[in-house]
Amino acid sequence: MATFDLTKEYVNTIEEAITSNNTEYLISELEENFPADIASVLYELDGEKAHQFFKLLDTEKGAEVLSNIDSDDRKKFIKEQFTVEEIAKYVNLFDSDDAVDLLNEEPIEIREKIIALLENREQARFILDLLHYPEDVAGGLMQKELIKVSINQTVSECVEEIRQQAEKVDKVYAVYVVDSEQILKGIVSLKQIVLARKNTKIENIFEDDIVFVDTTQSGDEVAQIMQKYDLEAIPVVNSLGRLLGVITIDDVIDFITEKAEEDIQVMAGITGEAEEDDTVWKLAKARIPWLVIGVFGSLLAASVIRQFEDTLTKISALAMFIPIMGSTGGNVGIQTSSLIVQSLAEKSGISLGLWERLSKVIRVALINGLVVGVVTGIYVYAIGEPKLFWVVCLSLFAVVILASFMGTITPLILDKIGINPAMASGPFITTANDLIGIGTYFLIAYNLLN
């Protein structure tokens, strides 16, 4: 199948087919395309047309399409077009983790009605087990569907067990081995099962060296562990070591992607979740808080300048270098804080202590400050303002060091008190360092020139 290319012309063709009730064409398109591609088409259709298009899908493929729609869009789509009975029909076919994601988008009363209507009572039990876990921990990321066999079984019994369980599992990543108390003991590969004799006990061929996570471990830890050991799936156990579920690589990728998007928005000074196709008011509301903080910071900077109005009046050339002080401080702060945030996110290897970090950052700042100061000092001489040479050089040198310090310490403090350190890389650092840069510049100018 060729790669799907979503174009405006294709969407128009689909809309025309829906309007003219060209069912044959629509069904052929639905059969030809993957669920993820169909979901991308639904994004472009209005509510009623999207539902008409969606209703032509068989229930199984419809469930796959629903699981591929983003949370906010799916919530709106379902609320506008679906009855509770219809939702239950599709949830029956979801993996348990995807089902919980969908149900968490619904009000409690709707959620309970859907669970009550589920024909698959095992699915209902799985969902109830998962609902009490937060979304950002291993328990909230795991699915209950997996393949497990008893350590006391023979290979022949194991194969039969796999046949029965595999009907409920879309992808078989591994076969987990448990004892009579459902304690995770290890893993057995399909290759070992195929090569072993029928009467061989599983306890003689399984591997007990297995990586697993606890239900309470954070999603970040799960992602780091799976990346470190190059895993496609990882089992999840409770505090007693009992096997409860498995986290697959696709769920971890979704988690990482969502978290990265949140961090990018925080770093850009956007509060909450904002998408390009959101309403004008929602987009404006997401930007306003940090813009107000930025304006407040600029007003403080203006107040600092006002305090040195006499100095500025006597030597008007000082005004030329105000922008470079603010921008240099902001740039250095962003660079430093971004590296610190990245190191906090990765948390791999032996992390540096606070004093080691500061020592390294200050040494880098000394070099950068010296180079920037000298380059700017040469420009000061070139434009015929030699009396400002030391003012500008020393100011830039000090600004680089102070901004580097702020860019290091701020994300570390935010991380320590449980606030997303990515916030430090946005307008917070930029505004703070603008203020520090301008304040430092005028203090040095005042003391050297007077």
Tab-separated table of C-alpha atoms in Angstrom:
chain	number	residue	atom	x	y	z
A	1	MET	CA	0.000	0.000	0.000
A	2	ALA	CA	1.297	3.441	-0.949
A	3	THR	CA	1.896	6.072	1.715
A	4	PHE	CA	-1.311	7.967	2.472
A	5	ASP	CA	-1.198	11.649	1.522
A	6	LEU	CA	-3.894	13.828	3.097
A	7	THR	CA	-4.699	16.766	0.827
A	8	LYS	CA	-7.459	19.366	0.680
A	9	GLU	CA	-8.591	17.891	-2.655
A	10	TYR	CA	-8.948	14.418	-1.120
A	11	VAL	CA	-10.998	15.770	1.791
A	12	ASN	CA	-13.247	17.661	-0.654
A	13	THR	CA	-13.768	14.444	-2.616
A	14	ILE	CA	-14.766	12.605	0.573
A	15	GLU	CA	-17.159	15.410	1.550
A	16	GLU	CA	-18.780	15.340	-1.894
A	17	ALA	CA	-19.178	11.552	-1.687
A	18	ILE	CA	-20.836	11.885	1.732
A	19	THR	CA	-23.186	14.612	0.466
A	20	SER	CA	-24.132	12.584	-2.632
A	21	ASN	CA	-24.401	9.390	-0.547
A	22	ASN	CA	-21.783	7.611	-2.693
A	23	THR	CA	-21.493	4.728	-0.222
A	24	GLU	CA	-19.621	2.419	-2.581
A	25	TYR	CA	-16.740	4.873	-3.007
A	26	LEU	CA	-16.581	5.699	0.709
A	27	ILE	CA	-16.473	2.028	1.741
A	28	SER	CA	-13.684	1.334	-0.769
A	29	GLU	CA	-11.653	4.212	0.714
A	30	LEU	CA	-12.240	2.955	4.261
A	31	GLU	CA	-11.156	-0.561	3.312
A	32	GLU	CA	-8.034	0.662	1.540
A	33	ASN	CA	-6.675	2.973	4.238
A	34	PHE	CA	-5.155	2.289	7.654
A	35	PRO	CA	-7.067	3.294	10.834
A	36	ALA	CA	-4.585	6.106	11.561
A	37	ASP	CA	-5.136	7.535	8.043
A	38	ILE	CA	-8.913	7.361	8.444
A	39	ALA	CA	-8.579	9.201	11.776
A	40	SER	CA	-6.656	12.004	10.035
A	41	VAL	CA	-9.515	12.379	7.521
A	42	LEU	CA	-12.091	12.545	10.338
A	43	TYR	CA	-10.190	15.517	11.834
A	44	GLU	CA	-10.943	17.483	8.649
A	45	LEU	CA	-14.680	16.717	8.490
A	46	ASP	CA	-17.391	18.474	10.455
A	47	GLY	CA	-19.184	16.493	13.180
A	48	GLU	CA	-22.163	15.152	11.219
A	49	LYS	CA	-20.189	14.228	8.087
A	50	ALA	CA	-17.464	12.640	10.201
A	51	HIS	CA	-20.048	10.457	11.915
A	52	GLN	CA	-21.648	9.454	8.601
A	53	PHE	CA	-18.224	8.464	7.286
A	54	PHE	CA	-17.320	6.644	10.498
A	55	LYS	CA	-20.590	4.639	10.577
A	56	LEU	CA	-19.629	2.884	7.340
A	57	LEU	CA	-16.758	1.138	9.150
A	58	ASP	CA	-17.191	-2.325	10.598
A	59	THR	CA	-17.075	-2.393	14.401
A	60	GLU	CA	-13.555	-3.833	14.651
A	61	LYS	CA	-11.923	-1.268	12.357
A	62	GLY	CA	-14.073	1.474	13.895
A	63	ALA	CA	-12.584	0.633	17.296
A	64	GLU	CA	-9.065	0.921	15.845
A	65	VAL	CA	-9.901	4.296	14.300
A	66	LEU	CA	-11.334	5.611	17.575
A	67	SER	CA	-8.203	4.559	19.448
A	68	ASN	CA	-6.121	6.578	16.936
A	69	ILE	CA	-7.988	9.849	17.463
A	70	ASP	CA	-6.398	12.373	19.842
A	71	SER	CA	-7.997	12.677	23.261
A	72	ASP	CA	-9.552	16.155	22.905
A	73	ASP	CA	-10.872	15.548	19.383
A	74	ARG	CA	-12.259	12.129	20.347
A	75	LYS	CA	-14.004	13.554	23.395
A	76	LYS	CA	-15.757	16.156	21.242
A	77	PHE	CA	-16.509	13.633	18.465
A	78	ILE	CA	-18.061	11.133	20.875
A	79	LYS	CA	-20.021	13.725	22.838
A	80	GLU	CA	-21.626	15.175	19.714
A	81	GLN	CA	-22.367	12.010	17.758
A	82	PHE	CA	-22.391	8.817	19.879
A	83	THR	CA	-24.885	7.183	22.211
A	84	VAL	CA	-23.667	5.350	25.318
A	85	GLU	CA	-24.569	2.034	23.671
A	86	GLU	CA	-22.431	2.852	20.621
A	87	ILE	CA	-19.447	3.770	22.790
A	88	ALA	CA	-19.746	0.483	24.731
A	89	LYS	CA	-19.793	-1.465	21.450
A	90	TYR	CA	-16.381	-0.084	20.485
A	91	VAL	CA	-14.856	-0.152	23.978
A	92	ASN	CA	-15.538	-3.894	24.003
A	93	LEU	CA	-12.845	-4.253	21.328
A	94	PHE	CA	-10.272	-1.831	22.759
A	95	ASP	CA	-7.122	-2.913	24.558
A	96	SER	CA	-7.744	-2.288	28.247
A	97	ASP	CA	-5.313	0.658	28.453
A	98	ASP	CA	-6.905	2.389	25.438
A	99	ALA	CA	-10.359	1.740	26.909
A	100	VAL	CA	-9.352	3.426	30.164
A	101	ASP	CA	-7.954	6.421	28.244
A	102	LEU	CA	-11.307	6.848	26.497
A	103	LEU	CA	-13.351	6.400	29.678
A	104	ASN	CA	-11.240	8.949	31.544
A	105	GLU	CA	-12.376	11.507	28.965
A	106	GLU	CA	-16.027	10.971	29.949
A	107	PRO	CA	-18.047	12.171	32.967
A	108	ILE	CA	-18.346	9.624	35.798
A	109	GLU	CA	-22.016	8.806	35.120
A	110	ILE	CA	-21.315	8.090	31.416
A	111	ARG	CA	-18.255	6.061	32.359
A	112	GLU	CA	-20.262	3.829	34.713
A	113	LYS	CA	-23.018	3.299	32.140
A	114	ILE	CA	-20.458	2.234	29.519
A	115	ILE	CA	-18.810	-0.270	31.876
A	116	ALA	CA	-22.228	-1.690	32.804
A	117	LEU	CA	-23.090	-2.173	29.109
A	118	LEU	CA	-19.870	-4.005	28.175
A	119	GLU	CA	-20.611	-7.502	26.890
A	120	ASN	CA	-17.047	-8.615	27.584
A	121	ARG	CA	-17.097	-8.830	31.383
A	122	GLU	CA	-13.382	-9.676	31.512
A	123	GLN	CA	-12.738	-6.399	29.695
A	124	ALA	CA	-14.946	-4.620	32.259
A	125	ARG	CA	-12.899	-6.145	35.089
A	126	PHE	CA	-9.635	-5.122	33.437
A	127	ILE	CA	-10.907	-1.549	33.049
A	128	LEU	CA	-11.986	-1.327	36.674
A	129	ASP	CA	-8.547	-2.581	37.746
A	130	LEU	CA	-6.806	0.135	35.727
A	131	LEU	CA	-9.081	3.097	36.417
A	132	HIS	CA	-7.679	3.832	39.870
A	133	TYR	CA	-4.113	4.379	38.587
A	134	PRO	CA	-2.939	7.898	37.625
A	135	GLU	CA	-2.293	8.293	33.889
A	136	ASP	CA	1.421	9.109	34.278
A	137	VAL	CA	2.554	6.021	36.244
A	138	ALA	CA	3.265	2.464	35.086
A	139	GLY	CA	-0.121	1.242	36.341
A	140	GLY	CA	-1.876	3.842	34.189
A	141	LEU	CA	0.194	3.001	31.095
A	142	MET	CA	-0.116	-0.770	31.248
A	143	GLN	CA	-2.633	-3.019	29.522
A	144	LYS	CA	-3.974	-6.191	31.109
A	145	GLU	CA	-3.879	-8.268	27.924
A	146	LEU	CA	-0.758	-10.442	27.863
A	147	ILE	CA	0.426	-14.043	27.514
A	148	LYS	CA	1.459	-15.836	30.707
A	149	VAL	CA	2.105	-19.486	31.546
A	150	SER	CA	2.744	-21.390	34.748
A	151	ILE	CA	6.265	-22.395	35.692
A	152	ASN	CA	4.917	-25.883	36.448
A	153	GLN	CA	3.476	-26.477	32.979
A	154	THR	CA	5.051	-28.570	30.244
A	155	VAL	CA	5.841	-27.140	26.819
A	156	SER	CA	2.795	-28.943	25.386
A	157	GLU	CA	0.490	-27.390	27.988
A	158	CYS	CA	2.187	-24.039	27.455
A	159	VAL	CA	1.486	-24.097	23.687
A	160	GLU	CA	-2.211	-24.784	24.350
A	161	GLU	CA	-2.297	-21.957	26.891
A	162	ILE	CA	-0.722	-19.580	24.390
A	163	ARG	CA	-3.308	-20.527	21.744
A	164	GLN	CA	-6.174	-19.694	24.110
A	165	GLN	CA	-4.739	-16.438	25.416
A	166	ALA	CA	-3.461	-15.165	22.060
A	167	GLU	CA	-7.040	-14.749	20.818
A	168	LYS	CA	-7.394	-11.764	23.186
A	169	VAL	CA	-3.966	-10.231	22.505
A	170	ASP	CA	-3.267	-8.267	19.306
A	171	LYS	CA	0.525	-8.468	19.500
A	172	VAL	CA	2.508	-11.136	21.317
A	173	TYR	CA	5.728	-9.476	22.519
A	174	ALA	CA	6.675	-12.127	25.075
A	175	VAL	CA	5.465	-15.094	27.122
A	176	TYR	CA	5.757	-14.412	30.853
A	177	VAL	CA	6.259	-17.114	33.439
A	178	VAL	CA	4.460	-17.015	36.822
A	179	ASP	CA	4.106	-19.360	39.779
A	180	SER	CA	0.887	-20.521	41.446
A	181	GLU	CA	0.629	-17.174	43.297
A	182	GLN	CA	0.950	-15.203	40.004
A	183	ILE	CA	4.414	-13.972	41.052
A	184	LEU	CA	6.480	-13.043	37.991
A	185	LYS	CA	9.370	-15.515	37.706
A	186	GLY	CA	10.751	-14.754	34.261
A	187	ILE	CA	10.208	-14.997	30.524
A	188	VAL	CA	10.283	-17.772	27.937
A	189	SER	CA	10.881	-17.069	24.261
A	190	LEU	CA	8.807	-18.578	21.475
A	191	LYS	CA	12.030	-19.961	20.005
A	192	GLN	CA	12.727	-21.911	23.207
A	193	ILE	CA	9.175	-23.263	23.226
A	194	VAL	CA	9.403	-24.387	19.593
A	195	LEU	CA	12.793	-26.083	20.051
A	196	ALA	CA	12.008	-27.828	23.363
A	197	ARG	CA	10.458	-31.293	23.677
A	198	LYS	CA	6.748	-31.494	24.481
A	199	ASN	CA	7.227	-32.897	27.975
A	200	THR	CA	9.933	-30.412	28.992
A	201	LYS	CA	8.944	-28.339	32.002
A	202	ILE	CA	8.836	-24.555	31.554
A	203	GLU	CA	10.928	-24.213	34.720
A	204	ASN	CA	13.829	-25.840	32.818
A	205	ILE	CA	13.837	-23.466	29.842
A	206	PHE	CA	12.657	-20.045	31.071
A	207	GLU	CA	14.974	-17.091	31.755
A	208	ASP	CA	14.730	-15.557	35.220
A	209	ASP	CA	16.835	-12.509	34.328
A	210	ILE	CA	13.998	-10.137	33.415
A	211	VAL	CA	13.491	-6.375	33.588
A	212	PHE	CA	10.174	-5.228	35.077
A	213	VAL	CA	8.599	-2.145	36.670
A	214	ASP	CA	6.333	-1.519	39.640
A	215	THR	CA	2.834	-0.073	39.161
A	216	THR	CA	3.834	3.123	41.012
A	217	GLN	CA	6.913	3.986	38.928
A	218	SER	CA	6.577	7.154	36.851
A	219	GLY	CA	6.084	7.132	33.111
A	220	ASP	CA	9.453	8.876	32.742
A	221	GLU	CA	11.189	6.015	34.566
A	222	VAL	CA	9.398	3.433	32.417
A	223	ALA	CA	10.488	5.223	29.233
A	224	GLN	CA	14.101	5.450	30.435
A	225	ILE	CA	14.217	1.755	31.368
A	226	MET	CA	12.733	0.645	28.041
A	227	GLN	CA	15.167	2.871	26.159
A	228	LYS	CA	18.152	1.680	28.210
A	229	TYR	CA	17.429	-2.018	27.672
A	230	ASP	CA	15.969	-1.616	24.149
A	231	LEU	CA	12.649	-3.257	25.065
A	232	GLU	CA	9.472	-3.503	23.016
A	233	ALA	CA	7.415	-4.397	26.087
A	234	ILE	CA	7.955	-4.483	29.833
A	235	PRO	CA	5.938	-6.387	32.483
A	236	VAL	CA	4.329	-4.534	35.398
A	237	VAL	CA	4.104	-6.028	38.896
A	238	ASN	CA	2.593	-4.903	42.186
A	239	SER	CA	4.424	-4.526	45.496
A	240	LEU	CA	4.180	-8.309	46.052
A	241	GLY	CA	5.731	-9.101	42.678
A	242	ARG	CA	2.498	-10.349	41.106
A	243	LEU	CA	2.228	-9.874	37.353
A	244	LEU	CA	-0.556	-7.351	36.631
A	245	GLY	CA	0.000	-6.204	33.048
A	246	VAL	CA	2.429	-5.108	30.377
A	247	ILE	CA	3.470	-1.757	28.885
A	248	THR	CA	4.136	-1.803	25.146
A	249	ILE	CA	6.423	0.468	23.157
A	250	ASP	CA	3.554	2.238	21.359
A	251	ASP	CA	2.091	3.413	24.670
A	252	VAL	CA	5.493	4.691	25.814
A	253	ILE	CA	5.967	6.596	22.541
A	254	ASP	CA	2.541	8.219	23.010
A	255	PHE	CA	3.481	9.187	26.572
A	256	ILE	CA	6.860	10.646	25.541
A	257	THR	CA	5.311	12.567	22.638
A	258	GLU	CA	2.587	14.068	24.812
A	259	LYS	CA	5.075	15.049	27.507
A	260	ALA	CA	7.445	16.599	24.951
A	261	GLU	CA	4.584	18.669	23.526
A	262	GLU	CA	3.699	19.898	27.022
A	263	ASP	CA	7.336	20.838	27.720
A	264	ILE	CA	7.651	22.716	24.417
A	265	GLN	CA	4.512	24.715	25.208
A	266	VAL	CA	5.733	25.478	28.729
A	267	MET	CA	9.127	26.579	27.377
A	268	ALA	CA	7.334	28.824	24.882
A	269	GLY	CA	5.257	30.393	27.644
A	270	ILE	CA	1.933	28.721	26.807
A	271	THR	CA	-0.173	27.465	29.712
A	272	GLY	CA	-2.363	24.383	29.344
A	273	GLU	CA	-2.770	22.435	26.111
A	274	ALA	CA	-3.128	24.490	22.949
A	275	GLU	CA	-3.505	23.315	19.352
A	276	GLU	CA	-3.370	25.358	16.159
A	277	ASP	CA	-7.026	24.579	15.372
A	278	ASP	CA	-8.322	25.607	18.831
A	279	THR	CA	-10.666	28.592	19.169
A	280	VAL	CA	-9.208	32.103	19.128
A	281	TRP	CA	-10.178	32.609	22.776
A	282	LYS	CA	-8.526	29.363	23.914
A	283	LEU	CA	-5.313	30.193	22.060
A	284	ALA	CA	-5.279	33.735	23.462
A	285	LYS	CA	-5.980	32.490	27.005
A	286	ALA	CA	-3.065	30.037	26.786
A	287	ARG	CA	-0.625	32.858	25.967
A	288	ILE	CA	-1.893	35.696	28.166
A	289	PRO	CA	-0.372	34.679	31.575
A	290	TRP	CA	3.253	34.655	30.411
A	291	LEU	CA	2.756	37.706	28.210
A	292	VAL	CA	1.519	39.612	31.250
A	293	ILE	CA	4.534	38.392	33.254
A	294	GLY	CA	6.805	39.474	30.373
A	295	VAL	CA	5.240	42.942	30.286
A	296	PHE	CA	5.567	43.196	34.075
A	297	GLY	CA	9.259	42.286	33.783
A	298	SER	CA	9.757	44.911	31.073
A	299	LEU	CA	8.073	47.530	33.263
A	300	LEU	CA	10.468	46.632	36.074
A	301	ALA	CA	13.368	47.007	33.635
A	302	ALA	CA	12.002	50.414	32.629
A	303	SER	CA	11.879	51.350	36.326
A	304	VAL	CA	15.537	50.369	36.686
A	305	ILE	CA	16.465	52.564	33.716
A	306	ARG	CA	14.501	55.430	35.228
A	307	GLN	CA	16.602	55.237	38.406
A	308	PHE	CA	19.675	55.984	36.306
A	309	GLU	CA	18.046	58.711	34.225
A	310	ASP	CA	20.663	61.315	35.200
A	311	THR	CA	23.529	59.070	34.098
A	312	LEU	CA	21.724	58.312	30.830
A	313	THR	CA	21.096	62.033	30.226
A	314	LYS	CA	24.789	62.857	30.686
A	315	ILE	CA	26.011	60.020	28.464
A	316	SER	CA	23.294	59.263	25.903
A	317	ALA	CA	25.505	56.654	24.183
A	318	LEU	CA	24.696	54.294	27.095
A	319	ALA	CA	21.247	53.777	25.550
A	320	MET	CA	22.838	52.098	22.499
A	321	PHE	CA	23.863	49.073	24.546
A	322	ILE	CA	20.682	48.499	26.564
A	323	PRO	CA	19.230	45.954	24.050
A	324	ILE	CA	22.420	43.869	23.932
A	325	MET	CA	22.495	43.509	27.729
A	326	GLY	CA	18.944	42.183	27.878
A	327	SER	CA	19.194	39.919	24.843
A	328	THR	CA	22.574	38.463	25.836
A	329	GLY	CA	21.331	37.656	29.333
A	330	GLY	CA	18.171	36.052	27.925
A	331	ASN	CA	20.073	33.980	25.342
A	332	VAL	CA	22.667	32.732	27.835
A	333	GLY	CA	19.940	31.855	30.346
A	334	ILE	CA	17.947	29.901	27.755
A	335	GLN	CA	21.048	28.009	26.569
A	336	THR	CA	22.102	27.036	30.089
A	337	SER	CA	18.645	26.146	31.407
A	338	SER	CA	17.870	24.048	28.299
A	339	LEU	CA	20.940	21.881	28.946
A	340	ILE	CA	20.004	21.484	32.624
A	341	VAL	CA	16.387	20.585	31.750
A	342	GLN	CA	17.648	18.040	29.224
A	343	SER	CA	19.941	16.425	31.805
A	344	LEU	CA	17.098	16.303	34.346
A	345	ALA	CA	14.817	14.643	31.792
A	346	GLU	CA	17.340	11.989	30.763
A	347	LYS	CA	18.664	11.126	34.243
A	348	SER	CA	21.012	8.549	32.755
A	349	GLY	CA	24.430	7.756	34.115
A	350	ILE	CA	25.944	9.487	37.162
A	351	SER	CA	24.509	12.982	37.494
A	352	LEU	CA	26.702	15.871	38.641
A	353	GLY	CA	26.184	17.387	42.074
A	354	LEU	CA	25.098	21.009	42.504
A	355	TRP	CA	28.596	22.392	43.113
A	356	GLU	CA	30.054	20.393	40.216
A	357	ARG	CA	27.355	21.752	37.920
A	358	LEU	CA	27.882	25.337	39.079
A	359	SER	CA	31.660	25.038	38.799
A	360	LYS	CA	31.415	23.786	35.223
A	361	VAL	CA	28.801	26.380	34.246
A	362	ILE	CA	30.835	29.274	35.709
A	363	ARG	CA	33.984	28.139	33.881
A	364	VAL	CA	32.078	28.033	30.585
A	365	ALA	CA	30.541	31.437	31.409
A	366	LEU	CA	33.978	32.943	32.068
A	367	ILE	CA	35.154	31.956	28.586
A	368	ASN	CA	31.922	33.078	26.893
A	369	GLY	CA	31.796	36.319	28.861
A	370	LEU	CA	35.399	37.142	28.006
A	371	VAL	CA	34.894	36.552	24.266
A	372	VAL	CA	31.584	38.469	24.096
A	373	GLY	CA	32.984	41.339	26.172
A	374	VAL	CA	36.104	41.750	24.042
A	375	VAL	CA	34.195	41.564	20.737
A	376	THR	CA	31.738	44.217	21.919
A	377	GLY	CA	34.560	46.333	23.374
A	378	ILE	CA	36.245	46.445	19.960
A	379	TYR	CA	32.984	47.734	18.491
A	380	VAL	CA	32.787	50.423	21.213
A	381	TYR	CA	36.246	51.696	20.196
A	382	ALA	CA	35.332	51.500	16.507
A	383	ILE	CA	32.333	53.815	16.912
A	384	GLY	CA	34.361	56.353	18.905
A	385	GLU	CA	33.105	55.757	22.455
A	386	PRO	CA	36.329	54.710	24.291
A	387	LYS	CA	35.032	55.940	27.659
A	388	LEU	CA	32.377	53.183	27.540
A	389	PHE	CA	34.885	50.410	26.797
A	390	TRP	CA	35.214	49.090	30.349
A	391	VAL	CA	31.541	49.699	31.132
A	392	VAL	CA	30.348	47.548	28.218
A	393	CYS	CA	33.045	44.867	28.564
A	394	LEU	CA	32.586	44.373	32.307
A	395	SER	CA	28.784	44.556	32.036
A	396	LEU	CA	28.588	41.845	29.385
A	397	PHE	CA	31.084	39.713	31.291
A	398	ALA	CA	28.987	40.007	34.475
A	399	VAL	CA	25.693	39.460	32.622
A	400	VAL	CA	26.929	36.208	31.050
A	401	ILE	CA	28.049	34.846	34.435
A	402	LEU	CA	24.853	35.889	36.270
A	403	ALA	CA	22.593	34.571	33.494
A	404	SER	CA	24.478	31.267	33.464
A	405	PHE	CA	24.024	30.990	37.229
A	406	MET	CA	20.293	31.754	36.953
A	407	GLY	CA	19.876	29.314	34.065
A	408	THR	CA	21.465	26.563	36.162
A	409	ILE	CA	19.924	27.113	39.568
A	410	THR	CA	16.337	27.912	38.489
A	411	PRO	CA	15.441	24.571	36.817
A	412	LEU	CA	17.169	22.669	39.633
A	413	ILE	CA	15.069	24.494	42.245
A	414	LEU	CA	11.849	24.011	40.250
A	415	ASP	CA	12.602	20.293	39.853
A	416	LYS	CA	13.304	19.998	43.581
A	417	ILE	CA	9.946	21.497	44.572
A	418	GLY	CA	8.013	19.418	42.032
A	419	ILE	CA	7.385	22.033	39.307
A	420	ASN	CA	8.104	21.241	35.649
A	421	PRO	CA	11.701	22.531	35.144
A	422	ALA	CA	10.942	23.210	31.463
A	423	MET	CA	9.178	26.332	32.739
A	424	ALA	CA	12.624	27.775	33.491
A	425	SER	CA	13.554	27.747	29.804
A	426	GLY	CA	10.672	29.953	28.733
A	427	PRO	CA	9.731	33.585	29.328
A	428	PHE	CA	10.544	33.176	33.037
A	429	ILE	CA	14.295	32.995	32.405
A	430	THR	CA	14.178	35.497	29.540
A	431	THR	CA	12.314	38.115	31.587
A	432	ALA	CA	14.449	37.580	34.709
A	433	ASN	CA	17.690	37.871	32.760
A	434	ASP	CA	16.530	40.960	30.872
A	435	LEU	CA	16.050	42.599	34.252
A	436	ILE	CA	19.386	41.333	35.608
A	437	GLY	CA	21.229	42.397	32.431
A	438	ILE	CA	19.927	45.949	32.398
A	439	GLY	CA	20.328	46.358	36.164
A	440	THR	CA	23.921	45.103	36.074
A	441	TYR	CA	24.753	47.374	33.119
A	442	PHE	CA	23.562	50.572	34.800
A	443	LEU	CA	25.113	49.716	38.169
A	444	ILE	CA	28.509	49.222	36.537
A	445	ALA	CA	28.054	52.362	34.393
A	446	TYR	CA	27.066	54.432	37.408
A	447	ASN	CA	30.067	53.306	39.472
A	448	LEU	CA	32.669	53.574	36.700
A	449	LEU	CA	31.516	56.819	35.112
A	450	ASN	CA	30.840	58.713	38.334
